[in-house]
Coordinates of N, CA and C and ligand atoms in Angstrom, one line a residue:
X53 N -156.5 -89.7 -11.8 CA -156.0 -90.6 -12.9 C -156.6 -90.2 -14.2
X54 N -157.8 -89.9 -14.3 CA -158.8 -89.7 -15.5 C -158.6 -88.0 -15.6
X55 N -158.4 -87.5 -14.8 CA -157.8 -86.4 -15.1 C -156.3 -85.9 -15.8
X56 N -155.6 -86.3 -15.1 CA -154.1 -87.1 -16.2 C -154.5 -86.8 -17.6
X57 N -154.9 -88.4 -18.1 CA -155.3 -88.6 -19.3 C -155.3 -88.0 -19.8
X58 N -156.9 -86.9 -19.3 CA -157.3 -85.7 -20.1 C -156.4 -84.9 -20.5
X59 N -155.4 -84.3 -19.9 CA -154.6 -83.4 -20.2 C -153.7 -83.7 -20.9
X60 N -153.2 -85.3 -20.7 CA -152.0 -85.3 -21.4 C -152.7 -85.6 -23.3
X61 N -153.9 -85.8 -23.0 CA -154.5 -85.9 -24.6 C -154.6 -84.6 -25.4
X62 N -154.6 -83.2 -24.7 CA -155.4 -81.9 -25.4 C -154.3 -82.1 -26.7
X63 N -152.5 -81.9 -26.4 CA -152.3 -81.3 -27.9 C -152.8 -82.3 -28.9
X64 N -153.2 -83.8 -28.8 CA -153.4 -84.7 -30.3 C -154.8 -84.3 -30.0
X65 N -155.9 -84.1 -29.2 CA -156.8 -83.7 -29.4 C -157.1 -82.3 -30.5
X66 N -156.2 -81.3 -30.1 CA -156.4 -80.1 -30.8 C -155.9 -80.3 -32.3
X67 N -154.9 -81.0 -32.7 CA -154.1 -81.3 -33.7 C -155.3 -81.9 -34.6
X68 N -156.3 -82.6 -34.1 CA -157.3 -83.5 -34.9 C -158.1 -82.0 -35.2
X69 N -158.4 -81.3 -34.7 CA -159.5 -79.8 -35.0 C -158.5 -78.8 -35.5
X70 N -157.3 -79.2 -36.3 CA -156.3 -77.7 -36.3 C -156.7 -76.9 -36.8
X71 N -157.7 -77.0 -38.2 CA -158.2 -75.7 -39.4 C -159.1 -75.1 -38.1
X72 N -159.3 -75.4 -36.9 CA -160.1 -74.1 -36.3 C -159.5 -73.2 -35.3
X73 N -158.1 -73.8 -35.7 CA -157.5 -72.3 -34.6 C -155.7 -72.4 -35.1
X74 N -155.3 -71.3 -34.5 CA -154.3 -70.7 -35.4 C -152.6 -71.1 -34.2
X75 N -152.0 -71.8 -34.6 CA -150.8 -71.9 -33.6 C -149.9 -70.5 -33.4
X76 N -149.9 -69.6 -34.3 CA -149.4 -68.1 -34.4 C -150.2 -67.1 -34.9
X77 N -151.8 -66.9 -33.7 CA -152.4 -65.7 -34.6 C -151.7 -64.5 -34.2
X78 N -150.8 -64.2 -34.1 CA -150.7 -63.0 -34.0 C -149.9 -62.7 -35.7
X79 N -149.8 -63.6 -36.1 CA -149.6 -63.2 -37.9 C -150.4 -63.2 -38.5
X80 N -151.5 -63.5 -37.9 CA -152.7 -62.3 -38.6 C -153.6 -61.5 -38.4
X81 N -152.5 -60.6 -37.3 CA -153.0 -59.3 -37.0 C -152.8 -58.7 -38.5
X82 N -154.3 -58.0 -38.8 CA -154.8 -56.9 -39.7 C -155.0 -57.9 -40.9
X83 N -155.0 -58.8 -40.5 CA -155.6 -60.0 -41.8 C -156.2 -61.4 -41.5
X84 N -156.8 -61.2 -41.0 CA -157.7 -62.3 -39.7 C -158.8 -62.4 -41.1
X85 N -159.1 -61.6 -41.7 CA -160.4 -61.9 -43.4 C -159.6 -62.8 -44.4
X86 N -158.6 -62.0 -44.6 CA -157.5 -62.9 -45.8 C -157.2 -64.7 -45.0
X87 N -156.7 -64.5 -43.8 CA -156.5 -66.1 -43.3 C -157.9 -66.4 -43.4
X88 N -158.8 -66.1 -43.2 CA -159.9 -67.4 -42.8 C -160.6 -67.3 -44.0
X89 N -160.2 -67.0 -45.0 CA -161.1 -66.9 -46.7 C -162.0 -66.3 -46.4
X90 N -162.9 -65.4 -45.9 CA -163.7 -64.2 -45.9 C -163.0 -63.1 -47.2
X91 N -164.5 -62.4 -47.5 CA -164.4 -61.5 -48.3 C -164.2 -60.5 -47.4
X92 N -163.4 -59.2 -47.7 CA -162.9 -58.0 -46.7 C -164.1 -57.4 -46.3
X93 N -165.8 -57.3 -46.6 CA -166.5 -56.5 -45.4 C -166.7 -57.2 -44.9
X94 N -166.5 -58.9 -44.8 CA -167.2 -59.3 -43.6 C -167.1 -59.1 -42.4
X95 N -168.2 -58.9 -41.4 CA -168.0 -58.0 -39.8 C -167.0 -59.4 -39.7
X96 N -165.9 -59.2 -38.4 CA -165.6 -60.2 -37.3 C -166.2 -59.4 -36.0
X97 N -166.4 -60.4 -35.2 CA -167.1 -60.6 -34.0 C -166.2 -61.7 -32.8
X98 N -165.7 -60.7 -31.8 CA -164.7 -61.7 -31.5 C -165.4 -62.0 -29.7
X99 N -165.2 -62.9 -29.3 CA -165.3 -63.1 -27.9 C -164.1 -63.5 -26.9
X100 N -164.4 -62.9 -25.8 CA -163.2 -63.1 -25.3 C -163.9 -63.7 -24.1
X101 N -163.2 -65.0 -23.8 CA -163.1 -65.5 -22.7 C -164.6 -66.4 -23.3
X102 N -164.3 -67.9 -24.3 CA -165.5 -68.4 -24.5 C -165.7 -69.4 -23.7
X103 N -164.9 -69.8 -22.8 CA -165.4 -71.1 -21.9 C -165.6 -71.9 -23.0
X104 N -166.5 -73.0 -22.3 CA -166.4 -74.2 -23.8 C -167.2 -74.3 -24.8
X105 N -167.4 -73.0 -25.4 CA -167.8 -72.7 -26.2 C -169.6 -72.4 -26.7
X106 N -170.8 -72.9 -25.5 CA -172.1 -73.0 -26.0 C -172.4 -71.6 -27.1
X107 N -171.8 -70.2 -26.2 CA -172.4 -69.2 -26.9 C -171.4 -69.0 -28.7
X108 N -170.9 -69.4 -28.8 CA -169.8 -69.1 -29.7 C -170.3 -69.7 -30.7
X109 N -170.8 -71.0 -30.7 CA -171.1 -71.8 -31.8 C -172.4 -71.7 -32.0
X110 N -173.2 -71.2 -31.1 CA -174.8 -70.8 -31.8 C -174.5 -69.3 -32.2
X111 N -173.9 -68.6 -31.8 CA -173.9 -67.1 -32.6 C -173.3 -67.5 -34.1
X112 N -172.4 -68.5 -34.1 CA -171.6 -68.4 -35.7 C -172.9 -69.4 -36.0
X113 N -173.7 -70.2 -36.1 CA -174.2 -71.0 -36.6 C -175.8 -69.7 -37.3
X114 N -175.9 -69.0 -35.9 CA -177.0 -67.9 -36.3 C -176.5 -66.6 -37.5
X115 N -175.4 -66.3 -37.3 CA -174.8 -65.7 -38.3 C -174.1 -66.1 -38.9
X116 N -174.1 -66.8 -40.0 CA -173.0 -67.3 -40.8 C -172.9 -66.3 -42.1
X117 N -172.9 -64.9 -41.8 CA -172.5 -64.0 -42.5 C -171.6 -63.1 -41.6
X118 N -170.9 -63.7 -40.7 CA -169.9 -62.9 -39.7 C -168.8 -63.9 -39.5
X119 N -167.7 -63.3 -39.6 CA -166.9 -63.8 -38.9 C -166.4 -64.0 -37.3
X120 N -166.4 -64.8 -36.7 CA -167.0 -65.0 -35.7 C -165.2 -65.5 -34.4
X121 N -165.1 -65.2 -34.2 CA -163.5 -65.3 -33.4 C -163.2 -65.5 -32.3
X122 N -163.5 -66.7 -31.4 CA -163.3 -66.9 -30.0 C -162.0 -67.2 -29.3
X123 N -162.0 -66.5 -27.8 CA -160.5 -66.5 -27.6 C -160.5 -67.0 -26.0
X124 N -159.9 -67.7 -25.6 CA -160.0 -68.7 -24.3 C -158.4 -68.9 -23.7
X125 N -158.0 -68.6 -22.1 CA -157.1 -68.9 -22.3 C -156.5 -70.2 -21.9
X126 N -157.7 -71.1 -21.6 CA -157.3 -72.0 -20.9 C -157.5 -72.9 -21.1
X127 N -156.6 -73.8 -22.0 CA -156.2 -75.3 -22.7 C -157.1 -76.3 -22.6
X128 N -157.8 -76.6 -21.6 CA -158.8 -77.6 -21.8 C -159.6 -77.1 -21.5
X129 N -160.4 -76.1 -21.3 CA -161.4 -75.8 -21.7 C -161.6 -75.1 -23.3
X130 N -160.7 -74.5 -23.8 CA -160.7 -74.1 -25.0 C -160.6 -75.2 -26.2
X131 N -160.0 -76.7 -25.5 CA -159.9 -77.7 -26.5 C -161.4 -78.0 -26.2
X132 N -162.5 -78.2 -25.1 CA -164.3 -78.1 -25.8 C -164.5 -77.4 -26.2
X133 N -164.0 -76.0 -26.3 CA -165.4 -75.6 -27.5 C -164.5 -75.6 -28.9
X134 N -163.3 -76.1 -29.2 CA -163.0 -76.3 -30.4 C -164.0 -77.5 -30.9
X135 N -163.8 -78.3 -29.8 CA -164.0 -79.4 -30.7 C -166.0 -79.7 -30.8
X136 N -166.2 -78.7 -29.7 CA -167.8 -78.4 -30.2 C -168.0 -77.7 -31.8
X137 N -167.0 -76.9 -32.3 CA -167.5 -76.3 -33.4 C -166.8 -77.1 -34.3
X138 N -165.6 -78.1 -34.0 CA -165.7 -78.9 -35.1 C -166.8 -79.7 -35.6
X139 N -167.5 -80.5 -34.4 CA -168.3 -81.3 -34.3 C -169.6 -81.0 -35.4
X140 N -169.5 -79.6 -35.1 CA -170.5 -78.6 -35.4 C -171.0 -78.2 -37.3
X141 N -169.5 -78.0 -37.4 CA -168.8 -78.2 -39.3 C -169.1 -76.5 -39.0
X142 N -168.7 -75.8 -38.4 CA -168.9 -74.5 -38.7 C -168.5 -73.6 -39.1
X143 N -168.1 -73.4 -40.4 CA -167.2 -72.6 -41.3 C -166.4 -71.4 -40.7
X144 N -167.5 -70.5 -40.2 CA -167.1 -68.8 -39.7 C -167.0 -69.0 -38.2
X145 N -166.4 -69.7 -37.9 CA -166.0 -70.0 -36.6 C -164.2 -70.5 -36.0
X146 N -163.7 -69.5 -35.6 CA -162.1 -69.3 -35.3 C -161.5 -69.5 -33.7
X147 N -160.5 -69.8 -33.4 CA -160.3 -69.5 -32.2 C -159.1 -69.4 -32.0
X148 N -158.8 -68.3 -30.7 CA -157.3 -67.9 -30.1 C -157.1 -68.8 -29.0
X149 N -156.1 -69.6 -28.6 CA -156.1 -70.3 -27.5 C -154.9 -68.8 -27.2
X150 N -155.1 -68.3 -26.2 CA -154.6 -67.2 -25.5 C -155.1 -66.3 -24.7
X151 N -154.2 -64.9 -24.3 CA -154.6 -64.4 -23.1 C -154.9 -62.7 -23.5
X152 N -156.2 -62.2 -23.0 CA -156.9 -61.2 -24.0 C -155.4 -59.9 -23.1
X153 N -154.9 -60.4 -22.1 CA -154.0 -59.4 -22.0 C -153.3 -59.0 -23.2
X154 N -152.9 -59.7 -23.7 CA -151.7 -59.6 -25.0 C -153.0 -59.3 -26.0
X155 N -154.2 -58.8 -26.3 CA -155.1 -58.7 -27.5 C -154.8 -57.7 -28.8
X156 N -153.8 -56.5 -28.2 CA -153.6 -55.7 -29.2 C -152.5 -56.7 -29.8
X157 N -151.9 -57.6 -29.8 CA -150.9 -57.9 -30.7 C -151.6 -59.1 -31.4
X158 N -152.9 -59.5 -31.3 CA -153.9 -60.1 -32.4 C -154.7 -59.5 -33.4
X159 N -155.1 -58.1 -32.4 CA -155.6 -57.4 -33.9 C -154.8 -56.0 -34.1
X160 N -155.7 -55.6 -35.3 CA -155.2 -54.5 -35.8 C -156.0 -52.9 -35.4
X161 N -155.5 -52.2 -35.7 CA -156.4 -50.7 -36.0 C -158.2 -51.1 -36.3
X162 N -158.9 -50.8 -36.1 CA -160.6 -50.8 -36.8 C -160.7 -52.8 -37.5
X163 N -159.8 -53.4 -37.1 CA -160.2 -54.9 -37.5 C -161.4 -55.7 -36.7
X164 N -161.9 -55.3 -35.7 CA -163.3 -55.7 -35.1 C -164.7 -54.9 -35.6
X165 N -165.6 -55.5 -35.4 CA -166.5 -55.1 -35.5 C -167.7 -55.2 -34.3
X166 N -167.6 -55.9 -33.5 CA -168.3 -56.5 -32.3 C -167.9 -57.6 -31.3
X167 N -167.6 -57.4 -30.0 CA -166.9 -57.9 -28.7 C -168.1 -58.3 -27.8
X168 N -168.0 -59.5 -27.5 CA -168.9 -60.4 -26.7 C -167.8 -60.7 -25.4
X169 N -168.5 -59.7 -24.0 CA -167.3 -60.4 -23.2 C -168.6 -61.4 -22.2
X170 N -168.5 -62.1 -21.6 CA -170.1 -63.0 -20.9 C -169.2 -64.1 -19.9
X171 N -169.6 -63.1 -18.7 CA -169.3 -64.0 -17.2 C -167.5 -64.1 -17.4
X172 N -167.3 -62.7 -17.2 CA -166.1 -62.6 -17.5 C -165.6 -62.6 -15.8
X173 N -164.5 -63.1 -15.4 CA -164.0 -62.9 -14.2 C -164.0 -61.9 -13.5
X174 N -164.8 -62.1 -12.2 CA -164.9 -60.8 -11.5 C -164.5 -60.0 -10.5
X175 N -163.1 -60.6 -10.1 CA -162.2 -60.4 -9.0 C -162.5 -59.7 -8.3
X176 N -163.5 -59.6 -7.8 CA -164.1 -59.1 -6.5 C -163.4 -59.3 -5.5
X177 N -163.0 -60.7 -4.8 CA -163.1 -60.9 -3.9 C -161.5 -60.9 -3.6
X178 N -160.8 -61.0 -4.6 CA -159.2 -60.8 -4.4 C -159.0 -59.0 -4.3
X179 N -160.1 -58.3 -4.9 CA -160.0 -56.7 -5.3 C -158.7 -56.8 -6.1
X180 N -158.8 -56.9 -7.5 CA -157.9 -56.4 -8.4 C -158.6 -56.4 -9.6
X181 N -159.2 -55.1 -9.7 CA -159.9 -54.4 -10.7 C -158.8 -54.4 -11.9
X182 N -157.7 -54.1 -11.8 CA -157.2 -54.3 -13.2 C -157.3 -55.2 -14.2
X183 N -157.5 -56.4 -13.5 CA -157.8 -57.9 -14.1 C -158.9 -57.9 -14.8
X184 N -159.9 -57.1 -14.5 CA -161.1 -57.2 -15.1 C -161.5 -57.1 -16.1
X185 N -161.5 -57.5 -17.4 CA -162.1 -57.6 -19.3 C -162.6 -56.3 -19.3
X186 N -163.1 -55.4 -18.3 CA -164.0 -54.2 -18.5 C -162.9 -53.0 -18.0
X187 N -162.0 -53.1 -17.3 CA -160.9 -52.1 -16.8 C -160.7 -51.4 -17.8
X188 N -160.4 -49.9 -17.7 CA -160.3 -49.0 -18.6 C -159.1 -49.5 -19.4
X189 N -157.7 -49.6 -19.2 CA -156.8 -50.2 -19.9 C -157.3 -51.3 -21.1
X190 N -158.0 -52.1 -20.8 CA -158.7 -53.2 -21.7 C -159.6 -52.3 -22.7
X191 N -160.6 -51.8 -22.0 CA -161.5 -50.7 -23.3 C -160.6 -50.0 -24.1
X192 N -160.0 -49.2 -23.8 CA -158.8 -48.4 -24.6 C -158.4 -49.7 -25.5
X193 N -158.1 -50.5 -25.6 CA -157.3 -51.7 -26.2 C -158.6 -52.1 -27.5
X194 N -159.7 -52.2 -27.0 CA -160.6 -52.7 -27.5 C -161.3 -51.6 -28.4
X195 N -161.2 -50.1 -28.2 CA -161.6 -49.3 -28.7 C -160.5 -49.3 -30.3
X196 N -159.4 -49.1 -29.8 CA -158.6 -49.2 -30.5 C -158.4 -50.2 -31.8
X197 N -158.9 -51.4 -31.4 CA -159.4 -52.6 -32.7 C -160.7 -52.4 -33.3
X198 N -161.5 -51.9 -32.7 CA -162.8 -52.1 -33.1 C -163.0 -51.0 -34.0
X199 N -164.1 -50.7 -35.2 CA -164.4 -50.0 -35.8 C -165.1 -49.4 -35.3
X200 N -165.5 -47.3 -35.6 CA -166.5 -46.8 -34.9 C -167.8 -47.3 -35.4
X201 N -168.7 -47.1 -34.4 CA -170.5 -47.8 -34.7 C -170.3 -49.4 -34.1
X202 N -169.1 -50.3 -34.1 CA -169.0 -51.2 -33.4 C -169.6 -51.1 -31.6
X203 N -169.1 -52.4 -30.9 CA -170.2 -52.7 -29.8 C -169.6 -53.6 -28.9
X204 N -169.7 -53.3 -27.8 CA -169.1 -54.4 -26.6 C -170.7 -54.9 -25.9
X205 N -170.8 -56.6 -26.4 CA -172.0 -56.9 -25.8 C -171.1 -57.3 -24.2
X206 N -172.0 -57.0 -22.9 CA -171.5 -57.2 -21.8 C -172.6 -57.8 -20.8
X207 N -172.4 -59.3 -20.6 CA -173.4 -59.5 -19.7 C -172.2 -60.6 -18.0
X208 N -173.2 -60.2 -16.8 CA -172.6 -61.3 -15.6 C -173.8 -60.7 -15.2
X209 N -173.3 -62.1 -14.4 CA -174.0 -62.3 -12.6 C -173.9 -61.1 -11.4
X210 N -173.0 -60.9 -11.9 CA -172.4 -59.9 -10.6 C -172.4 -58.4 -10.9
X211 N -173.0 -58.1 -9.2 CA -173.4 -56.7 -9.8 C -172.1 -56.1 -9.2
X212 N -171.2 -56.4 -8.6 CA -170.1 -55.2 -8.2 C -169.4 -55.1 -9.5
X213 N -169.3 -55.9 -10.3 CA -168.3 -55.7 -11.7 C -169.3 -55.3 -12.7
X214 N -170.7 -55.4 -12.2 CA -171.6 -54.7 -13.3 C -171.5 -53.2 -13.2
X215 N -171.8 -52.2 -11.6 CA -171.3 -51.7 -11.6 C -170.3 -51.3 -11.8
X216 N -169.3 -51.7 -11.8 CA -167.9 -51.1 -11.8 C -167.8 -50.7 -13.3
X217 N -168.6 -51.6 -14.5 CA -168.1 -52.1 -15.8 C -168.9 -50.5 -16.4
X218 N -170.2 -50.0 -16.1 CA -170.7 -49.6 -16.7 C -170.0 -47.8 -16.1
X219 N -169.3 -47.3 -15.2 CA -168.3 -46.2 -14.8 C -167.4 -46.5 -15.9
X220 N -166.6 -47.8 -15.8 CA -165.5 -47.8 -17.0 C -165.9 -47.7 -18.4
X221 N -166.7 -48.1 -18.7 CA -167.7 -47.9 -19.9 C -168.0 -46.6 -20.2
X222 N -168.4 -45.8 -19.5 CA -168.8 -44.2 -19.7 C -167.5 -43.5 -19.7
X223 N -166.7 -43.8 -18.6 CA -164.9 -42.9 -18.3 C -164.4 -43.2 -19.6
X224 N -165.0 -44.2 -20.3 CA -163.6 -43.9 -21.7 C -164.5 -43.8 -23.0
X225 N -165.5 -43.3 -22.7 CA -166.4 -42.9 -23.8 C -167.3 -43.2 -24.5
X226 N -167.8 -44.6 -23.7 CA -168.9 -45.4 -24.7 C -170.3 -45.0 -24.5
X227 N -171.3 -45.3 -25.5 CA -172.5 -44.8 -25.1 C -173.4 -46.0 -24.8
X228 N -174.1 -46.1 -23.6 CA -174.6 -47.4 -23.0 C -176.0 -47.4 -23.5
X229 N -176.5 -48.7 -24.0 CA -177.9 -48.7 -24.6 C -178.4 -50.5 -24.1
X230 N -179.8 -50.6 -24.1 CA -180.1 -52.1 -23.5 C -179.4 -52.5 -22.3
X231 N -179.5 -51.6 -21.7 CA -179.2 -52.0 -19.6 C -180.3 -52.8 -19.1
X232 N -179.7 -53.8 -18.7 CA -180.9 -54.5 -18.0 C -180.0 -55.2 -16.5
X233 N -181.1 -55.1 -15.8 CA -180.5 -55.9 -14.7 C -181.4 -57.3 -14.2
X234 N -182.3 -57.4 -14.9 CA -182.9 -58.7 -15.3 C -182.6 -59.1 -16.0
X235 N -182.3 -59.0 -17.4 CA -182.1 -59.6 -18.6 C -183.3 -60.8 -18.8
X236 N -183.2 -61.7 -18.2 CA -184.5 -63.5 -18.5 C -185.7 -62.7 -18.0
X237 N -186.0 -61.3 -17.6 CA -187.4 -61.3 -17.6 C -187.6 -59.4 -18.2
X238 N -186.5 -59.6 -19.2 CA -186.8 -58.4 -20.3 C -187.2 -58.4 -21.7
X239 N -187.6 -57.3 -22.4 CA -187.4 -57.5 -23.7 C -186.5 -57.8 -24.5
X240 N -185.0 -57.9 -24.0 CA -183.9 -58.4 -24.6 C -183.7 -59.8 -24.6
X241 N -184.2 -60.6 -24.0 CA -184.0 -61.7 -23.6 C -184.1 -62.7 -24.9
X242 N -185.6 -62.1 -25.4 CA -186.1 -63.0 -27.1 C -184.6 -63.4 -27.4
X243 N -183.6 -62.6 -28.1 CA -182.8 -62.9 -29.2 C -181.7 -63.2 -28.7
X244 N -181.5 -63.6 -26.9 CA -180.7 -63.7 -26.1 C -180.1 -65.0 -26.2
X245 N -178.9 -65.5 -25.9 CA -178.3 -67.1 -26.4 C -178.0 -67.1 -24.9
X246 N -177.9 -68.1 -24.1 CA -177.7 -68.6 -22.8 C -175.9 -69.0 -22.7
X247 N -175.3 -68.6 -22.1 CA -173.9 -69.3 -22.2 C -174.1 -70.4 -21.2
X248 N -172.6 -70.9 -21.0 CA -172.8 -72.3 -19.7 C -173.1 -71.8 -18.5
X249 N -172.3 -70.6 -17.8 CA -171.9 -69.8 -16.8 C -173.8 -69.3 -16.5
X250 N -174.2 -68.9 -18.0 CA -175.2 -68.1 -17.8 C -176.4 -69.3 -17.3
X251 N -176.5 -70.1 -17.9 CA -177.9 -71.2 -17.6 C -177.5 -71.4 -16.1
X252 N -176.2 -71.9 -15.7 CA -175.6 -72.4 -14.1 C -176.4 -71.3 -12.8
X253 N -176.0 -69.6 -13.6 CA -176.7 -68.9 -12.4 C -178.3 -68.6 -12.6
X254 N -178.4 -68.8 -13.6 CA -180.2 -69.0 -13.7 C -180.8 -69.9 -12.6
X255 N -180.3 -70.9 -13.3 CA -180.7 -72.3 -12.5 C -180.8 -72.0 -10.8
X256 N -180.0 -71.1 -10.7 CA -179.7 -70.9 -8.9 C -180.5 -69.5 -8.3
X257 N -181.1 -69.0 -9.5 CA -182.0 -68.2 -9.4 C -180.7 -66.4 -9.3
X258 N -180.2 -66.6 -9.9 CA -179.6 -65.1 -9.9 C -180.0 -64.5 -11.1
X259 N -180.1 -63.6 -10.7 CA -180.5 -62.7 -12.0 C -179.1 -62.0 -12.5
X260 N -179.8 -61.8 -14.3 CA -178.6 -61.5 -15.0 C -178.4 -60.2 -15.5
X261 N -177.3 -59.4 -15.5 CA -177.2 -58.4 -15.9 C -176.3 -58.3 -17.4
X262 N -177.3 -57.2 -18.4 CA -176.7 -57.1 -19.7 C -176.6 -55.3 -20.3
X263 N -175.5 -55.4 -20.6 CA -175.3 -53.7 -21.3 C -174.6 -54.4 -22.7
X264 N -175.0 -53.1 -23.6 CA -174.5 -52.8 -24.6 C -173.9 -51.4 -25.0
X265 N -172.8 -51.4 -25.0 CA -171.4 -50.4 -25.2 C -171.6 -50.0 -26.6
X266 N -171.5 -49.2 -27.1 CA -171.2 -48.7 -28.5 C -170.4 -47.6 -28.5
X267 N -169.6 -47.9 -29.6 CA -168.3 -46.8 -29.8 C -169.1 -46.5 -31.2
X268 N -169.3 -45.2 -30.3 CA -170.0 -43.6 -31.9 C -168.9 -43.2 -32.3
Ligands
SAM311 C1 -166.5 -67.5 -15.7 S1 -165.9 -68.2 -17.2 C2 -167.2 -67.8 -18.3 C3 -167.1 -68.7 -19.5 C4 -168.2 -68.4 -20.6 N1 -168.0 -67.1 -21.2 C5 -169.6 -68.6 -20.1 O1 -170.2 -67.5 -19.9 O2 -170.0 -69.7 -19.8 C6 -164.6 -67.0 -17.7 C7 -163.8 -67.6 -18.8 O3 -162.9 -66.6 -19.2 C8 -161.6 -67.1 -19.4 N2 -160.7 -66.0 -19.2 C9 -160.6 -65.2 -18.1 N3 -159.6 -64.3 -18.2 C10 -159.2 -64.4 -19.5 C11 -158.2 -63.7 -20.2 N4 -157.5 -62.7 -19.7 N5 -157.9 -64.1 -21.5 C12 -158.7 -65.2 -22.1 N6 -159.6 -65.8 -21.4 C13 -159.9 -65.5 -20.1 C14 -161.5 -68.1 -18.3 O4 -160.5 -69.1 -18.6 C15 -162.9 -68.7 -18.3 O5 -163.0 -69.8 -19.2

């Protein structure tokens, strides 16, 4: 019953947060600076797959000299983290309610500047690697938006899609830096932001795995 509710509430819910996400972004592919009143160098920084938002709203809250662009595809969970960064008042903070399959028809040529993917689905257990945020198909896609010197931050729980991620990572050209397969007991960890996903497998004692991709 209380689940009902919920759902049948999200569109007047989202309608009350509308200045933070876009009913048609793909009209502003190659002008995602011009829509959100940014001056043209500011970096965007997009995430895909923010869950209900913890990491999204402390990175735009920590950089509020970035534009900052979260993309979710799934209606009630994407209506919490809107309404965490409304809550929030967080200016440089955007969101796609959508599916990063379709992502080249949100951005443009070199319009990224840095990709946060974090506890991204790891279809292990069904085996359909194509699905995976890290599949070569997807990098190609991502390479293609992002500007060179830009960055794919990449952290999970799981090491079959860690391995798997850091083959695909190299097969389409990136150069891997900050590998950890601890992450909470590295030197990376200081300036490290915890997602929901991420605290859940801490808590249970898994250790976390983090790469950083860079397109030279
Ligand atoms: C395991 S959760 C992790 C959530 C959050 N990043 C975290 O670390 O707490 C994966 C999230 O990615 C979203 N997701 C999975 N595939 C997606 C896709 N193709 N496009 C957009 N979002 C996706 C799911 O709906 C889910 O909210």
């Amino acid at each position: 019953m209380t689940r009902m509710r919920t759902k049948r509430n999200i569109p007047a819910r989202m309608e009350k947060c509308h200045e933070r996400w876009f009913d048609m972004p793909l009209l502003n592919k190659g002008k995602w600076r011009q829509e959100c009143n940014v001056s043209e160098d500011t970096p965007i920084w997009l995430e895909i797959g923010c869950g209900k938002g913890k990491f999204c709203t402390e990175m735009a809250a920590l950089h509020p000299e970035v534009l900052y662009i979260a993309m979710e595809r799934e209606p009630s969970v994407i209506l919490a983290a809107i309404e965490k960064a409304h809550a929030m008042e967080l200016p440089n903070l955007f969101f796609i309610r959508g599916d990063a399959g379709l992502i080249e028809n949100y951005f443009d040529e070199d319009e990224i500047d840095r990709i946060f993917l974090n506890f991204s689905d790891p279809w292990t257990r069904q085996n359909k690697p194509k699905r995976r945020l890290t599949y070569r198909a997807f990098l190609e896609k991502y390479k293609f938006m992002m500007k060179k010197g830009g960055a794919i931050e990449f952290k999970t729980d799981n090491d079959e899609l860690f391995d798997f991620s850091i083959e695909e990572f190299k097969e389409c050209g990136f150069t891997l830096t900050q590998e950890s397969r601890d992450l909470h007991r590295s030197e990376f960890d200081e300036s490290n932001i915890r997602t929901e996903f991420e605290q859940k497998f801490a808590d249970q004692g898994i250790t976390i795995k983090r790469v950083v991709a860079e397109y030279l």
